[in-house]
Tab-separated table of C-alpha atoms and ligand atoms in Angstrom:
chain	number	residue	atom	x	y	z
J	243	MET	CA	-10.362	-1.179	-8.972
J	244	THR	CA	-7.930	0.453	-12.014
J	245	THR	CA	-8.924	4.042	-12.011
J	246	PRO	CA	-9.363	5.332	-15.387
J	247	VAL	CA	-6.244	7.314	-17.013
J	248	THR	CA	-8.422	9.817	-18.847
J	249	SER	CA	-12.017	10.960	-18.048
J	250	PRO	CA	-14.535	13.888	-20.076
J	251	ALA	CA	-13.333	16.111	-17.087
J	252	GLN	CA	-9.562	16.081	-17.756
J	253	SER	CA	-7.721	17.556	-20.759
J	254	PRO	CA	-4.323	16.854	-22.214
J	255	ALA	CA	-1.210	19.452	-20.982
J	256	PRO	CA	1.502	20.145	-21.514
J	257	THR	CA	3.474	18.207	-19.320
J	258	LYS	CA	5.857	21.478	-18.967
J	259	ALA	CA	2.472	22.654	-17.592
J	260	ALA	CA	3.654	21.473	-13.725
J	261	PRO	CA	6.849	19.779	-12.453
J	262	ARG	CA	8.347	16.367	-12.102
J	263	VAL	CA	6.789	13.722	-9.613
J	264	ARG	CA	8.873	13.364	-6.829
J	265	LEU	CA	8.911	9.262	-6.455
J	266	GLY	CA	10.771	8.489	-2.969
J	267	VAL	CA	10.342	5.432	-1.493
J	268	ASN	CA	9.581	4.336	2.452
J	269	ILE	CA	11.434	1.047	2.890
J	270	ASP	CA	9.458	0.167	6.414
J	271	HIS	CA	8.919	-2.452	5.434
J	272	VAL	CA	12.138	-4.064	4.343
J	273	ALA	CA	12.747	-3.934	8.401
J	274	THR	CA	9.597	-5.464	8.567
J	275	ILE	CA	10.711	-8.415	7.199
J	276	ARG	CA	13.826	-8.161	8.394
J	277	ASN	CA	12.328	-7.847	12.488
J	278	ALA	CA	10.224	-11.241	11.710
J	279	ARG	CA	13.303	-13.181	12.275
J	280	GLY	CA	15.659	-10.923	14.169
J	281	GLY	CA	18.556	-10.408	12.177
J	282	ARG	CA	20.380	-8.284	9.179
J	283	HIS	CA	19.165	-9.246	6.754
J	284	PRO	CA	16.994	-8.347	4.547
J	285	ASP	CA	18.924	-4.648	4.998
J	286	PRO	CA	16.692	-1.685	4.385
J	287	LEU	CA	19.989	0.452	3.542
J	288	ARG	CA	20.631	-2.427	1.081
J	289	ALA	CA	17.051	-1.737	-0.130
J	290	ALA	CA	17.037	1.884	-0.687
J	291	GLN	CA	20.708	2.009	-1.990
J	292	LEU	CA	18.827	-0.612	-4.604
J	293	ALA	CA	15.889	1.637	-4.730
J	294	ILE	CA	17.595	4.931	-6.125
J	295	GLY	CA	19.600	3.230	-8.464
J	296	ALA	CA	16.199	2.194	-9.656
J	297	GLY	CA	14.641	5.834	-9.573
J	298	ALA	CA	14.089	6.904	-6.260
J	299	ASP	CA	14.461	10.819	-5.594
J	300	GLY	CA	14.308	10.300	-2.224
J	301	ILE	CA	13.961	7.494	0.922
J	302	THR	CA	11.197	7.654	3.589
J	303	ALA	CA	11.711	5.759	6.980
J	304	HIS	CA	9.571	5.977	9.985
J	305	LEU	CA	11.024	5.765	13.094
J	306	ARG	CA	8.445	4.504	15.518
J	307	GLU	CA	7.998	5.209	18.886
J	308	ASP	CA	7.352	1.555	19.307
J	309	ARG	CA	10.659	0.919	17.164
J	310	ARG	CA	8.680	-2.274	15.561
J	311	HIS	CA	10.119	-1.838	11.773
J	312	ILE	CA	13.408	1.108	11.090
J	313	SER	CA	15.591	1.416	14.663
J	314	ASP	CA	17.658	3.974	15.779
J	315	ALA	CA	20.485	2.286	13.769
J	316	ASP	CA	18.845	1.945	11.011
J	317	ILE	CA	18.133	5.259	10.617
J	318	ALA	CA	22.244	6.585	11.188
J	319	ARG	CA	22.733	4.161	8.592
J	320	LEU	CA	20.448	5.774	6.182
J	321	LYS	CA	22.045	8.570	6.712
J	322	ALA	CA	25.489	8.263	6.357
J	323	GLU	CA	25.218	6.506	3.495
J	324	ILE	CA	22.394	6.733	0.831
J	325	THR	CA	22.957	9.285	-1.956
J	326	ARG	CA	18.934	10.635	-2.422
J	327	PRO	CA	17.776	12.933	0.363
J	328	LEU	CA	15.802	11.156	3.764
J	329	ASN	CA	12.424	12.008	4.706
J	330	LEU	CA	12.248	11.074	8.363
J	331	GLU	CA	8.802	10.542	9.310
J	332	MET	CA	7.761	10.834	13.417
J	333	ALA	CA	5.596	11.257	15.939
J	334	ALA	CA	5.159	14.583	17.325
J	335	THR	CA	7.516	14.196	20.127
J	336	ASP	CA	10.608	14.959	22.277
J	337	GLU	CA	12.039	12.503	21.830
J	338	MET	CA	11.613	12.405	18.466
J	339	LEU	CA	12.931	15.801	17.902
J	340	ALA	CA	16.008	14.929	19.714
J	341	ILE	CA	16.441	12.372	17.339
J	342	ALA	CA	16.073	14.299	14.007
J	343	LEU	CA	18.350	16.932	15.561
J	344	ARG	CA	21.041	14.142	15.699
J	345	HIS	CA	20.596	12.710	12.290
J	346	LEU	CA	20.351	16.232	10.608
J	347	PRO	CA	18.056	14.304	7.758
J	348	HIS	CA	16.928	16.697	4.514
J	349	ALA	CA	13.169	16.375	5.733
J	350	CYS	CA	11.171	15.756	9.012
J	351	CYS	CA	7.258	13.920	8.007
J	352	LEU	CA	5.125	14.279	11.268
J	353	VAL	CA	2.720	11.775	11.838
J	354	PRO	CA	0.056	10.775	14.786
J	355	GLU	CA	0.889	8.058	15.745
J	356	LYS	CA	-0.888	5.482	18.105
J	357	ARG	CA	0.765	2.379	19.415
J	358	GLU	CA	-1.918	-0.184	18.444
J	359	GLU	CA	-2.835	0.927	15.217
J	360	ARG	CA	-1.810	-0.944	12.380
J	361	THR	CA	-0.282	1.684	9.910
J	362	THR	CA	-0.428	5.544	9.688
J	363	GLU	CA	-4.356	5.701	10.083
J	364	GLY	CA	-5.648	9.458	9.361
J	365	GLY	CA	-3.433	13.074	9.281
J	366	LEU	CA	-2.388	15.108	12.293
J	367	ASP	CA	-5.169	17.013	13.545
J	368	VAL	CA	-2.533	20.288	13.904
J	369	VAL	CA	-5.909	22.417	15.032
J	370	ALA	CA	-5.892	20.905	18.767
J	371	ARG	CA	-2.039	20.790	18.592
J	372	GLU	CA	-1.504	23.688	16.919
J	373	ASP	CA	1.346	25.338	20.054
J	374	ASP	CA	3.036	22.460	20.424
J	375	LEU	CA	3.436	21.798	16.843
J	376	ARG	CA	4.465	25.401	15.950
J	377	ALA	CA	7.708	25.146	18.628
J	378	LEU	CA	8.619	21.776	17.083
J	379	VAL	CA	8.339	23.154	13.363
J	380	GLN	CA	10.352	25.814	14.585
J	381	ARG	CA	13.494	23.786	16.093
J	382	LEU	CA	12.883	21.429	12.963
J	383	ALA	CA	13.130	24.063	10.854
J	384	ALA	CA	15.767	26.380	12.692
J	385	ALA	CA	18.228	23.187	11.786
J	386	GLY	CA	17.410	23.540	8.645
J	387	ILE	CA	15.390	20.601	7.923
J	388	ARG	CA	12.578	20.573	6.364
J	389	VAL	CA	9.622	20.133	8.137
J	390	SER	CA	5.954	18.101	6.590
J	391	LEU	CA	2.473	17.722	8.436
J	392	PHE	CA	1.000	14.884	7.629
J	393	VAL	CA	-2.227	15.634	6.757
J	394	GLU	CA	-6.232	14.581	6.073
J	395	PRO	CA	-6.666	16.452	3.176
J	396	ALA	CA	-9.235	18.946	5.118
J	397	PRO	CA	-9.306	22.928	4.914
J	398	GLU	CA	-8.637	22.841	8.472
J	399	ALA	CA	-5.961	21.611	8.757
J	400	ILE	CA	-3.816	23.282	5.647
J	401	VAL	CA	-4.805	26.439	6.889
J	402	ALA	CA	-3.237	25.824	10.444
J	403	ALA	CA	-0.211	23.448	9.458
J	404	ALA	CA	0.578	27.458	6.804
J	405	ARG	CA	0.185	29.157	10.238
J	406	ILE	CA	2.490	27.707	11.861
J	407	GLY	CA	4.978	27.560	9.891
J	408	ALA	CA	5.091	24.362	7.933
J	409	GLN	CA	6.900	24.290	4.905
J	410	VAL	CA	5.459	21.152	3.140
J	411	VAL	CA	2.030	18.936	3.733
J	412	GLU	CA	1.387	16.091	2.301
J	413	LEU	CA	-1.963	14.662	2.483
J	414	HIS	CA	-3.369	11.585	3.330
J	415	THR	CA	-4.391	9.371	0.259
J	416	GLY	CA	-5.627	6.491	2.591
J	417	ALA	CA	-9.574	7.048	2.131
J	418	TYR	CA	-9.248	6.981	-1.349
J	419	CYS	CA	-7.355	4.271	-1.957
J	420	GLU	CA	-9.834	2.593	0.574
J	421	ARG	CA	-12.519	3.679	-1.945
J	422	SER	CA	-10.408	2.184	-4.132
J	423	LEU	CA	-9.503	-1.141	-2.792
J	424	ALA	CA	-13.948	-1.504	-2.455
J	425	ASP	CA	-14.849	-0.553	-5.903
J	426	ASP	CA	-16.989	2.203	-4.988
J	427	GLY	CA	-16.789	4.441	-8.337
J	428	ALA	CA	-18.503	7.043	-5.956
J	429	GLY	CA	-15.972	6.990	-3.059
J	430	VAL	CA	-13.513	7.219	-5.577
J	431	ALA	CA	-14.396	10.920	-7.075
J	432	ARG	CA	-15.563	12.276	-3.735
J	433	GLU	CA	-11.954	11.581	-2.467
J	434	LEU	CA	-9.876	12.323	-5.377
J	435	GLU	CA	-11.666	15.902	-4.853
J	436	ARG	CA	-11.211	16.453	-1.510
J	437	ILE	CA	-7.733	15.735	-2.457
J	438	ASP	CA	-7.630	18.144	-5.740
J	439	THR	CA	-8.717	20.791	-3.364
J	440	ALA	CA	-6.592	20.513	-0.711
J	441	ALA	CA	-3.450	20.459	-2.632
J	442	GLU	CA	-4.747	23.993	-4.287
J	443	ALA	CA	-4.942	25.491	-1.488
J	444	ALA	CA	-1.881	24.106	0.607
J	445	ALA	CA	-0.174	25.039	-2.529
J	446	ALA	CA	-1.933	29.216	-2.442
J	447	ALA	CA	-0.717	29.271	1.488
J	448	GLY	CA	2.560	28.454	0.450
J	449	LEU	CA	2.744	25.223	1.112
J	450	GLU	CA	5.170	22.169	-0.771
J	451	VAL	CA	2.056	19.579	-1.217
J	452	HIS	CA	3.080	15.986	-1.061
J	453	ALA	CA	0.927	12.313	-0.738
J	454	GLY	CA	1.067	9.243	0.278
J	455	HIS	CA	-0.137	6.138	2.079
J	456	GLY	CA	-1.986	2.940	0.200
J	457	LEU	CA	-0.704	4.054	-2.574
J	458	THR	CA	-0.909	1.603	-5.273
J	459	PHE	CA	-0.176	1.489	-9.173
J	460	ASN	CA	-3.745	2.007	-9.931
J	461	THR	CA	-4.144	5.220	-7.335
J	462	ALA	CA	-0.708	6.317	-7.829
J	463	GLY	CA	-1.609	7.773	-11.262
J	464	ALA	CA	-4.584	9.733	-9.823
J	465	VAL	CA	-2.878	11.597	-7.883
J	466	ALA	CA	-0.045	12.963	-9.612
J	467	ARG	CA	-2.678	14.649	-11.464
J	468	VAL	CA	-3.420	17.439	-8.943
J	469	PRO	CA	-0.984	19.801	-10.606
J	470	GLU	CA	0.460	21.000	-7.499
J	471	VAL	CA	1.348	17.856	-6.001
J	472	VAL	CA	5.259	17.891	-6.382
J	473	GLU	CA	6.029	14.189	-4.127
J	474	LEU	CA	4.729	10.976	-3.666
J	475	ASN	CA	5.969	8.679	-1.048
J	476	ILE	CA	5.028	5.409	-1.572
J	477	GLY	CA	6.104	2.097	1.021
J	478	HIS	CA	3.841	-1.565	1.184
J	479	PHE	CA	2.394	-1.862	-2.070
J	480	LEU	CA	6.007	-1.447	-3.877
J	481	VAL	CA	7.591	-3.375	-1.161
J	482	GLY	CA	4.774	-6.527	-1.568
J	483	GLU	CA	5.444	-6.155	-5.369
J	484	ALA	CA	8.621	-6.518	-5.019
J	485	ILE	CA	7.722	-10.470	-3.817
J	486	PHE	CA	6.286	-10.907	-7.175
J	487	THR	CA	8.996	-8.356	-9.727
J	488	GLY	CA	11.913	-7.772	-7.238
J	489	LEU	CA	12.629	-4.073	-6.091
J	490	GLY	CA	13.660	-2.270	-8.317
J	491	PRO	CA	11.016	-3.110	-11.687
J	492	ALA	CA	8.047	-2.328	-8.853
J	493	ILE	CA	9.540	0.644	-9.263
J	494	ALA	CA	10.565	1.304	-12.419
J	495	GLN	CA	7.329	0.796	-13.348
J	496	MET	CA	6.075	3.254	-10.297
J	497	ARG	CA	7.419	5.721	-12.031
J	498	VAL	CA	5.706	5.081	-15.368
J	499	VAL	CA	2.534	5.212	-14.175
J	500	ILE	CA	3.525	9.008	-12.379
J	501	ASP	CA	5.231	10.086	-15.271
J	502	GLU	CA	2.443	9.466	-18.215
J	503	ALA	CA	0.459	10.126	-15.578
J	504	ARG	CA	1.902	13.705	-14.921
J	505	LYS	CA	1.044	14.474	-19.046
J	506	THR	CA	-2.503	14.875	-18.243
J	507	LEU	CA	-2.779	16.732	-15.577
J	508	LEU	CA	-6.738	17.879	-13.783
J	509	ARG	CA	-7.424	21.002	-13.657
J	510	PRO	CA	-4.572	22.310	-17.015
J	511	SER	CA	-5.487	25.490	-17.258
J	512	ARG	CA	-5.164	26.459	-12.943
J	513	ALA	CA	-1.777	24.498	-13.173
J	514	ARG	CA	-0.550	26.694	-16.352
J	515	SER	CA	-1.795	30.515	-14.959
L	698	LIG	N1	3.205	9.320	3.889
L	698	LIG	C1	3.046	8.507	5.252
L	698	LIG	C2	3.025	10.259	5.802
L	698	LIG	C3	3.029	7.435	5.873
L	698	LIG	O1	2.967	7.331	6.823
L	698	LIG	C4	3.637	6.881	5.003
L	698	LIG	C5	3.469	4.831	5.182
L	698	LIG	O2	4.052	4.631	7.026
L	698	LIG	C6	3.672	6.386	3.758
L	698	LIG	C7	3.689	7.632	3.275
L	698	LIG	C8	3.257	5.630	2.783
L	698	LIG	O3	2.701	4.352	3.066
L	698	LIG	P1	2.508	2.951	2.685
L	698	LIG	O4	3.780	2.579	2.948
L	698	LIG	O5	1.486	2.614	2.623
L	698	LIG	O6	2.766	3.489	1.010
């Protein structure tokens, strides 16, 4: 489904009302393709460098516990070679904490992980894991790493993220993107409303707001219009689109989608206040 560019509820606002939205390119699935055959091709580091050349503001990679795509060696090479910030997505475990402290990425995004899932299916249950997450966040932050929690766009998760000292929340956009794929207009509106409300609450709690999961040319724009969102992390769609157009053009087109959408903010009056 193509999300409309404007709706009667929105009105044009000057771009200076909200910061530019950064694009983090997730290169996990370059590694998925490499690993289908073993060997070194296609190389996620080369993809990261190309992505940066095409306008990516940062590179995101998820070192999963089962190492199904990105490997430990990939993280070491990315950290050593790329010229933009590395955002390491990882499960909240002692093993991953040790790896993060060894490589010192710019940021860590803590995600829930289940071995049997195909992708990160939901947000972290911050409330249930408050104590161990707090300790992990403190260790990472003490090492100078910016810590983000991948959460559902739900008030309890936002409040808990702020309480345990996270600097950033990344709002899970998977449910919104699923409703869009199902051509469910009411569902899309409902999920966007959840994202919008959560973003506003997060910013009010002092958190920087990112978003991601499942975003495409059709769905990224509406999220980029949420004034508090300052970063989108996008992977699977861009790597898939690269088959047809090349990775550089796919990223360049995504930048246009995001920048064009940002010219028409949701809630422009509140963004300016
Ligand atoms: N953000 C987070 C926290 C994720 O776990 C993922 C998937 O690894 C993404 C963004 C990117 O999702 P997608 O590959 O669907 O664009």
